[in-house]
Coordinates of C-alpha atoms and ligand atoms in Angstrom, one line a residue:
M1 CA 39.2 92.6 7.3
S2 CA 42.1 94.4 5.7
H3 CA 41.6 92.1 2.7
L4 CA 38.3 93.7 1.7
E5 CA 39.5 97.3 1.2
A6 CA 38.2 97.7 -2.4
L7 CA 34.9 96.3 -1.4
K8 CA 34.7 98.7 1.6
A9 CA 34.9 101.6 -0.9
A10 CA 32.7 100.2 -3.6
D11 CA 29.9 98.6 -1.5
P12 CA 30.2 99.0 2.2
E13 CA 26.8 97.4 2.7
I14 CA 27.9 94.0 1.3
R15 CA 31.3 94.4 2.8
E16 CA 29.8 94.7 6.3
L17 CA 27.5 91.7 5.7
I18 CA 30.5 89.6 4.7
A19 CA 32.4 90.8 7.8
E20 CA 29.3 89.9 9.9
E21 CA 29.2 86.4 8.4
E22 CA 32.9 86.0 9.0
R23 CA 32.4 86.8 12.7
R24 CA 29.4 84.5 12.9
Q25 CA 31.4 81.6 11.4
D26 CA 34.2 82.4 13.8
R27 CA 32.2 82.6 17.0
C28 CA 29.8 79.7 16.7
I29 CA 30.3 76.0 16.6
R30 CA 29.4 74.9 13.1
L31 CA 27.9 71.4 13.1
I32 CA 26.2 71.2 9.7
P33 CA 28.0 68.2 8.2
S34 CA 27.9 69.4 4.6
E35 CA 29.8 72.6 5.6
N36 CA 33.4 73.5 6.2
Y37 CA 36.0 76.2 6.2
A38 CA 37.9 76.6 2.9
S39 CA 41.6 77.6 3.4
R40 CA 42.7 81.1 2.6
A41 CA 44.7 79.7 -0.3
V42 CA 41.6 78.1 -1.8
M43 CA 39.7 81.4 -1.4
E44 CA 42.6 83.4 -3.0
A45 CA 42.5 81.1 -6.0
T46 CA 38.7 81.3 -6.2
G47 CA 38.7 85.1 -5.9
S48 CA 41.1 85.6 -8.8
V49 CA 41.1 87.0 -12.4
L50 CA 40.3 83.5 -13.7
T51 CA 36.7 84.5 -13.2
N52 CA 37.1 86.8 -16.2
K53 CA 37.8 84.1 -18.8
Y54 CA 35.4 82.1 -21.0
S55 CA 36.7 78.5 -21.8
E56 CA 33.9 76.4 -23.3
G57 CA 35.3 73.0 -24.2
Y58 CA 38.1 71.1 -22.6
P59 CA 41.9 71.7 -22.4
G60 CA 43.3 71.7 -26.0
R61 CA 39.7 71.7 -27.5
R62 CA 38.3 75.2 -26.7
Y63 CA 35.9 77.5 -28.5
Y64 CA 37.6 80.7 -27.4
E65 CA 41.3 81.8 -27.7
G66 CA 43.5 82.9 -24.9
Q67 CA 43.5 79.5 -23.0
Q68 CA 47.2 79.3 -22.5
V69 CA 46.9 79.6 -18.7
I70 CA 43.4 78.2 -18.2
D71 CA 44.2 74.9 -20.0
R72 CA 47.1 74.4 -17.6
V73 CA 45.0 75.1 -14.6
E74 CA 42.3 72.7 -15.6
T75 CA 44.8 70.0 -16.6
I76 CA 46.4 70.3 -13.2
A77 CA 43.0 70.0 -11.4
V78 CA 42.1 66.9 -13.5
E79 CA 45.5 65.2 -12.9
R80 CA 45.3 65.9 -9.2
A81 CA 41.7 64.5 -9.0
K82 CA 42.7 61.4 -10.8
A83 CA 45.8 60.8 -8.7
L84 CA 44.1 61.5 -5.3
F85 CA 41.2 59.1 -6.0
G86 CA 42.9 56.7 -8.3
A87 CA 40.5 57.4 -11.1
Q88 CA 41.1 56.9 -14.9
H89 CA 39.2 60.0 -15.8
A90 CA 38.0 63.2 -14.1
N91 CA 35.8 66.1 -15.1
V92 CA 36.1 69.1 -12.8
Q93 CA 33.7 71.4 -14.6
P94 CA 30.3 70.6 -13.0
Y95 CA 29.1 73.8 -11.3
S96 CA 28.2 71.8 -8.1
G97 CA 27.1 68.4 -6.9
S98 CA 23.6 68.5 -8.3
P99 CA 24.7 69.4 -11.9
A100 CA 27.4 66.6 -11.6
N101 CA 24.6 64.1 -10.9
Q102 CA 22.4 65.7 -13.7
A103 CA 25.3 65.1 -16.1
V104 CA 25.4 61.4 -15.2
Y105 CA 21.7 61.0 -15.9
L106 CA 22.1 62.8 -19.3
A107 CA 25.1 60.6 -20.2
L108 CA 23.5 57.2 -19.2
L109 CA 19.7 57.4 -19.4
K110 CA 16.8 58.4 -21.7
P111 CA 13.8 60.1 -20.1
G112 CA 11.6 57.4 -18.6
D113 CA 14.5 55.0 -17.9
T114 CA 14.6 53.5 -14.4
V115 CA 17.0 54.7 -11.7
L116 CA 17.3 53.4 -8.1
G117 CA 18.4 55.6 -5.2
L118 CA 18.0 56.0 -1.5
S119 CA 14.8 57.8 -0.6
L120 CA 15.3 61.5 0.5
P121 CA 13.6 61.2 3.9
F122 CA 15.8 58.2 4.6
G123 CA 18.9 60.3 4.0
G124 CA 19.2 60.1 0.2
H125 CA 19.7 63.2 -2.0
L126 CA 17.1 65.1 -4.1
T127 CA 19.0 64.2 -7.2
H128 CA 18.8 60.4 -6.5
G129 CA 15.2 60.3 -7.8
W130 CA 13.1 62.4 -5.4
K131 CA 9.7 63.2 -6.9
V132 CA 10.0 67.1 -7.0
N133 CA 13.6 67.0 -8.5
F134 CA 14.4 66.7 -12.2
S135 CA 15.6 63.2 -11.4
G136 CA 12.2 62.0 -10.2
I137 CA 10.3 64.1 -12.8
T138 CA 12.2 63.0 -15.9
Y139 CA 13.1 59.4 -15.0
R140 CA 11.3 56.5 -13.6
A141 CA 12.7 56.6 -10.1
V142 CA 12.5 53.7 -7.6
Q143 CA 13.7 54.4 -4.1
Y144 CA 15.1 52.1 -1.5
E145 CA 14.7 52.6 2.2
L146 CA 16.6 51.5 5.3
D147 CA 16.2 48.5 7.5
P148 CA 13.4 49.3 10.1
A149 CA 15.4 47.8 13.0
T150 CA 19.0 48.8 12.3
H151 CA 18.4 52.0 10.2
R152 CA 21.2 50.7 7.9
V153 CA 21.2 49.8 4.2
D154 CA 20.0 46.2 3.8
L155 CA 21.6 45.0 0.6
D156 CA 19.3 42.0 0.3
R157 CA 16.3 44.4 0.1
V158 CA 18.2 46.6 -2.4
L159 CA 18.9 43.5 -4.5
D160 CA 15.2 42.4 -4.3
L161 CA 14.1 45.8 -5.5
A162 CA 16.7 45.9 -8.2
R163 CA 15.7 42.5 -9.5
K164 CA 12.1 43.5 -9.6
E165 CA 12.5 47.0 -11.1
R166 CA 15.6 46.5 -13.4
P167 CA 17.2 50.0 -13.0
K168 CA 19.8 51.1 -15.5
V169 CA 21.5 53.2 -12.9
I170 CA 21.9 52.6 -9.1
F171 CA 23.0 55.5 -6.9
T172 CA 24.7 55.0 -3.6
G173 CA 25.6 57.8 -1.2
G174 CA 23.5 60.2 0.8
T175 CA 23.2 63.3 3.0
A176 CA 22.2 61.9 6.4
Y177 CA 23.5 58.3 6.6
P178 CA 26.0 58.0 9.5
R179 CA 27.4 54.6 8.5
I180 CA 30.0 53.2 6.1
W181 CA 28.8 52.7 2.5
D182 CA 29.4 49.2 1.3
F183 CA 30.4 50.1 -2.3
E184 CA 31.6 46.6 -3.0
G185 CA 28.2 45.2 -1.9
F186 CA 26.4 47.7 -4.1
A187 CA 28.7 46.7 -7.0
R188 CA 27.5 43.1 -6.7
V189 CA 23.9 44.2 -6.8
A190 CA 24.5 46.4 -9.8
R191 CA 26.4 43.5 -11.6
E192 CA 23.6 41.1 -10.9
V193 CA 20.9 43.3 -12.6
G194 CA 23.2 44.9 -15.3
A195 CA 23.0 48.4 -13.9
V196 CA 25.7 51.1 -13.8
L197 CA 26.7 51.9 -10.2
V198 CA 27.1 55.6 -9.4
A199 CA 28.7 56.4 -6.0
D200 CA 27.8 60.0 -4.9
I201 CA 30.5 60.8 -2.3
A202 CA 29.6 64.5 -1.9
H203 CA 29.6 64.3 1.9
I204 CA 32.5 61.9 2.3
A205 CA 35.0 62.8 -0.5
G206 CA 37.5 64.2 2.1
L207 CA 37.2 61.1 4.2
V208 CA 37.8 58.9 1.1
A209 CA 40.7 61.0 0.1
G210 CA 42.2 60.8 3.5
G211 CA 41.6 57.1 3.9
A212 CA 39.0 57.4 6.7
H213 CA 36.2 55.8 4.6
P214 CA 36.6 53.0 2.0
S215 CA 36.9 54.2 -1.5
P216 CA 34.2 53.6 -4.1
I217 CA 37.0 53.1 -6.7
P218 CA 37.3 50.5 -8.3
H219 CA 33.8 49.3 -7.3
A220 CA 31.8 52.1 -8.9
P221 CA 32.6 53.0 -12.5
I222 CA 31.2 56.5 -11.9
V223 CA 31.8 58.6 -8.8
T224 CA 30.3 62.1 -8.3
T225 CA 31.1 64.6 -5.6
T226 CA 31.0 68.1 -4.4
T227 CA 34.3 69.8 -3.7
H228 CA 33.2 72.0 -0.7
K229 CA 32.1 69.6 2.0
T230 CA 34.7 67.3 3.7
L231 CA 37.0 67.9 0.7
R232 CA 37.3 71.6 1.9
G233 CA 37.5 73.2 -1.5
P234 CA 35.4 76.0 -3.2
R235 CA 31.8 75.3 -4.0
G236 CA 31.9 73.0 -7.1
G237 CA 31.5 69.4 -8.4
M238 CA 33.5 66.7 -10.0
I239 CA 32.8 63.4 -11.8
L240 CA 35.4 60.6 -11.7
S241 CA 35.0 57.6 -13.9
T242 CA 36.6 54.7 -15.8
A243 CA 37.9 55.4 -19.3
E244 CA 34.8 53.6 -20.7
H245 CA 32.4 56.4 -19.5
A246 CA 34.7 59.4 -20.1
T247 CA 33.5 60.6 -23.4
A248 CA 29.8 60.3 -22.6
L249 CA 30.2 62.1 -19.3
D250 CA 32.4 64.9 -20.7
R251 CA 29.8 65.5 -23.5
A252 CA 27.0 65.5 -21.0
V253 CA 28.7 68.3 -18.9
F254 CA 29.6 70.3 -22.0
P255 CA 27.8 70.9 -24.3
G256 CA 24.9 68.8 -22.8
L257 CA 24.3 70.8 -19.7
Q258 CA 26.7 73.7 -19.1
G259 CA 28.4 76.5 -21.0
G260 CA 31.7 78.0 -19.8
P261 CA 33.4 76.3 -16.8
H262 CA 34.0 78.5 -13.7
N263 CA 37.7 78.7 -14.1
H264 CA 38.3 80.5 -10.8
T265 CA 36.5 77.6 -9.1
T266 CA 38.6 75.1 -11.1
A267 CA 41.8 76.8 -9.7
G268 CA 40.3 76.6 -6.2
I269 CA 39.6 72.9 -6.7
A270 CA 43.1 72.3 -7.8
V271 CA 44.4 73.9 -4.6
A272 CA 42.1 71.9 -2.4
L273 CA 43.1 68.7 -4.2
K274 CA 46.8 69.5 -3.5
E275 CA 45.9 70.2 0.2
A276 CA 43.9 66.9 0.4
A277 CA 46.9 65.0 -1.0
S278 CA 49.2 66.2 1.8
P279 CA 49.9 64.0 4.9
P280 CA 48.2 66.4 7.4
F281 CA 45.0 66.0 5.5
R282 CA 45.0 62.2 6.3
D283 CA 45.2 63.1 10.0
Y284 CA 42.4 65.6 9.4
A285 CA 40.1 63.0 7.8
H286 CA 40.7 60.5 10.6
Q287 CA 40.3 63.1 13.3
I288 CA 36.9 64.0 11.8
V289 CA 35.7 60.4 12.4
R290 CA 37.3 60.2 15.9
N291 CA 35.6 63.5 16.8
A292 CA 32.3 62.3 15.5
K293 CA 32.6 59.1 17.5
A294 CA 33.5 61.1 20.6
L295 CA 30.6 63.4 20.1
A296 CA 28.3 60.5 19.6
E297 CA 29.5 58.9 22.8
G298 CA 29.0 62.1 24.7
L299 CA 25.5 62.4 23.4
L300 CA 24.6 58.8 24.2
E301 CA 25.9 59.4 27.8
K302 CA 23.4 62.3 28.0
G303 CA 20.6 60.0 26.9
F304 CA 20.2 61.1 23.3
R305 CA 18.7 58.7 20.8
L306 CA 21.1 58.4 17.8
I307 CA 19.8 57.0 14.5
S308 CA 21.6 53.6 14.0
G309 CA 23.0 54.0 17.5
G310 CA 26.1 56.0 16.5
T311 CA 28.4 56.8 13.6
D312 CA 31.3 55.5 11.5
S313 CA 31.8 58.8 9.7
H314 CA 31.6 62.5 10.1
L315 CA 27.8 62.7 10.7
I316 CA 25.3 62.0 13.5
L317 CA 21.5 62.0 13.2
I318 CA 19.6 62.6 16.4
D319 CA 16.0 61.9 17.1
T320 CA 15.4 65.0 19.3
T321 CA 11.7 64.0 20.0
A322 CA 13.1 61.3 22.4
G323 CA 13.9 63.1 25.7
A324 CA 15.7 61.9 28.8
A325 CA 15.0 62.1 32.5
D326 CA 16.4 65.6 32.8
R327 CA 15.5 66.8 29.2
P328 CA 12.2 67.0 27.4
G329 CA 11.7 65.7 23.9
V330 CA 11.5 68.5 21.3
N331 CA 10.8 68.5 17.6
G332 CA 13.7 68.9 15.2
K333 CA 12.9 72.4 14.0
P334 CA 12.6 74.1 17.5
A335 CA 15.6 72.0 18.6
A336 CA 17.7 73.3 15.7
K337 CA 16.6 76.9 16.4
A338 CA 17.4 76.6 20.1
L339 CA 20.8 75.2 19.4
D340 CA 21.5 78.0 16.9
K341 CA 20.6 80.5 19.7
A342 CA 23.2 78.7 21.8
G343 CA 25.9 79.1 19.2
L344 CA 25.6 75.5 18.0
E345 CA 24.6 75.6 14.3
C346 CA 23.0 72.5 12.9
N347 CA 20.0 71.7 10.7
Y348 CA 16.7 69.9 11.4
N349 CA 16.3 66.7 9.4
T350 CA 14.0 63.8 8.8
I351 CA 14.8 60.5 10.5
P352 CA 14.2 57.0 8.9
F353 CA 10.4 56.2 8.9
E354 CA 9.8 59.9 9.7
P355 CA 6.3 60.2 11.3
R356 CA 6.2 64.0 10.9
K357 CA 6.3 66.5 8.1
P358 CA 9.6 67.3 6.2
M359 CA 9.3 71.0 7.2
D360 CA 9.0 70.0 10.9
P361 CA 10.6 66.7 11.3
S362 CA 11.8 64.7 14.3
G363 CA 15.6 65.1 14.2
V364 CA 18.6 67.3 13.8
R365 CA 21.7 66.4 11.8
I366 CA 25.2 67.3 13.0
G367 CA 28.8 66.6 11.9
T368 CA 32.4 67.3 12.7
P369 CA 34.2 68.5 9.5
S370 CA 34.1 72.2 10.4
V371 CA 35.0 71.9 14.1
T372 CA 37.9 69.5 13.1
S373 CA 39.1 72.1 10.6
R374 CA 39.6 74.5 13.4
G375 CA 41.6 72.0 15.4
M376 CA 39.0 70.8 18.0
R377 CA 39.5 67.3 19.3
E378 CA 37.8 64.8 21.6
P379 CA 37.8 67.0 24.8
E380 CA 36.0 69.7 22.8
M381 CA 33.5 67.2 21.5
R382 CA 32.5 66.2 25.0
R383 CA 31.9 69.9 25.8
I384 CA 29.7 70.2 22.7
A385 CA 27.6 67.2 23.8
E386 CA 27.2 68.7 27.2
W387 CA 26.1 72.1 25.7
M388 CA 23.6 70.3 23.4
H389 CA 22.1 68.6 26.3
R390 CA 21.8 71.8 28.4
A391 CA 20.5 73.8 25.4
L392 CA 17.7 71.3 24.6
A393 CA 16.8 70.9 28.3
A394 CA 16.3 74.7 28.2
W395 CA 15.1 75.1 24.6
E396 CA 12.4 77.6 25.6
K397 CA 14.7 79.7 27.9
P398 CA 16.5 82.4 26.0
D399 CA 18.7 83.4 29.0
V400 CA 20.1 79.9 29.3
L401 CA 20.7 79.7 25.6
E402 CA 22.5 83.1 25.7
R403 CA 24.7 81.9 28.5
I404 CA 25.7 78.8 26.5
R405 CA 26.4 81.0 23.5
A406 CA 28.9 83.0 25.5
E407 CA 30.7 79.9 26.7
V408 CA 30.7 78.6 23.0
A409 CA 32.2 81.9 21.8
E410 CA 35.0 81.6 24.5
L411 CA 35.9 78.1 23.3
C412 CA 35.9 79.3 19.6
E413 CA 38.3 82.1 20.4
A414 CA 41.0 79.4 21.2
F415 CA 40.4 77.6 17.8
P416 CA 41.1 79.9 14.9
P417 CA 39.2 78.7 11.8
P418 CA 41.1 78.3 8.4
G419 CA 40.3 81.1 5.9
I420 CA 39.3 83.5 8.7
R421 CA 42.1 83.7 11.3
I422 CA 44.7 81.3 9.8
Ligands
PLP501 C1 25.4 68.0 -1.2 C2 25.1 66.8 -2.0 C3 24.8 67.0 -3.4 C4 24.5 68.3 -4.1 O1 25.4 69.2 -4.0 P1 25.1 70.7 -4.3 O2 26.5 71.3 -4.5 O3 24.3 71.3 -3.2 O4 24.3 70.8 -5.6 C5 24.6 65.8 -4.1 N1 24.6 64.6 -3.5 C6 24.8 64.5 -2.2 C7 24.8 63.1 -1.6 C8 25.1 65.6 -1.4 O5 25.3 65.4 -0.1

């Protein structure tokens, strides 16, 4: 931790906590599908003097002087985002994914207008119209669900709902949907009812950039994303759009919603976009999906019940309440806690048509972006499936979980994570 010398002198308590978190991220298998390891280059840009500068406005149109450097940084980030995704316009200022979505609402809707999105317990996001979120409080939110038999999006149902409710905006994308998003199909639905389609690719932006998931462009005129999930940048958000929506979206971000942009984050985003445009990133994106498929196969062999039967992407949703001959069923929360004790970090999650409470649901959600970033491949995925099976078979036995944790740490030692050991 030679890189935290000043912090060691100024605030040893926080320095030690950061060191502890670094060790934790190094020694466990991180399976939360929205998380990743940012590169050291991304973290250097993010931890720079750019944090000292105020830059309200956009390049060439600022309210403060001294933007000679910042304007160039933001312009590079914007141009890289446009080139990587083939977009006509990009705004890289949203503080994160939720504010990016909030800016879309502000740009396109008046309070009380109707928006259609995937329901949260079915794998949608809070900002797609969930009742306790600004999106469900301020707007008239209608929510689509998944097909009861396949647990996939049924576009005929979405179209029926859209015809009945006449939304002005339709959101696609989610947080716990393991299958390909049919952006072209959603575009047909949106066209049919005269709605604007917004593709929220927060989870899959890196897969899209690397060609491992179909792109929403040109089907969706507006695309929102985070920059820190599969895209492997610093925490942040972006909005991509057609030229038609550019001015309204820019105004919604600033001055509609935010003040000064986080310039250090913008620089980190620029670096991540450069990394994502490189040939190795294409291999990375495809390996994420190959790893997820290998992990899903390993889990199916151990008798796990996977929502929709498997995955096409980086993410797997498991109904842990369904046991096997040699493994009891266990609710999502105790399952996630047992796995964490075994060094396998994941999160408990609702499953489609969830019969239990959101704070104690039926499933756990896992994904492969982080393990792929540290170079793990199909053989390691099979070991992870085996460990998950053993850990849940012994979810009430701390000694067994502790033994698995030691085996996990040993494997991790051989796979140095970006930003920590490489
Ligand atoms: C993560 C996520 C967001 C929100 O991102 P934050 O950075 O946590 O605000 C929005 N939409 C989807 C689909 C997400 O997965």
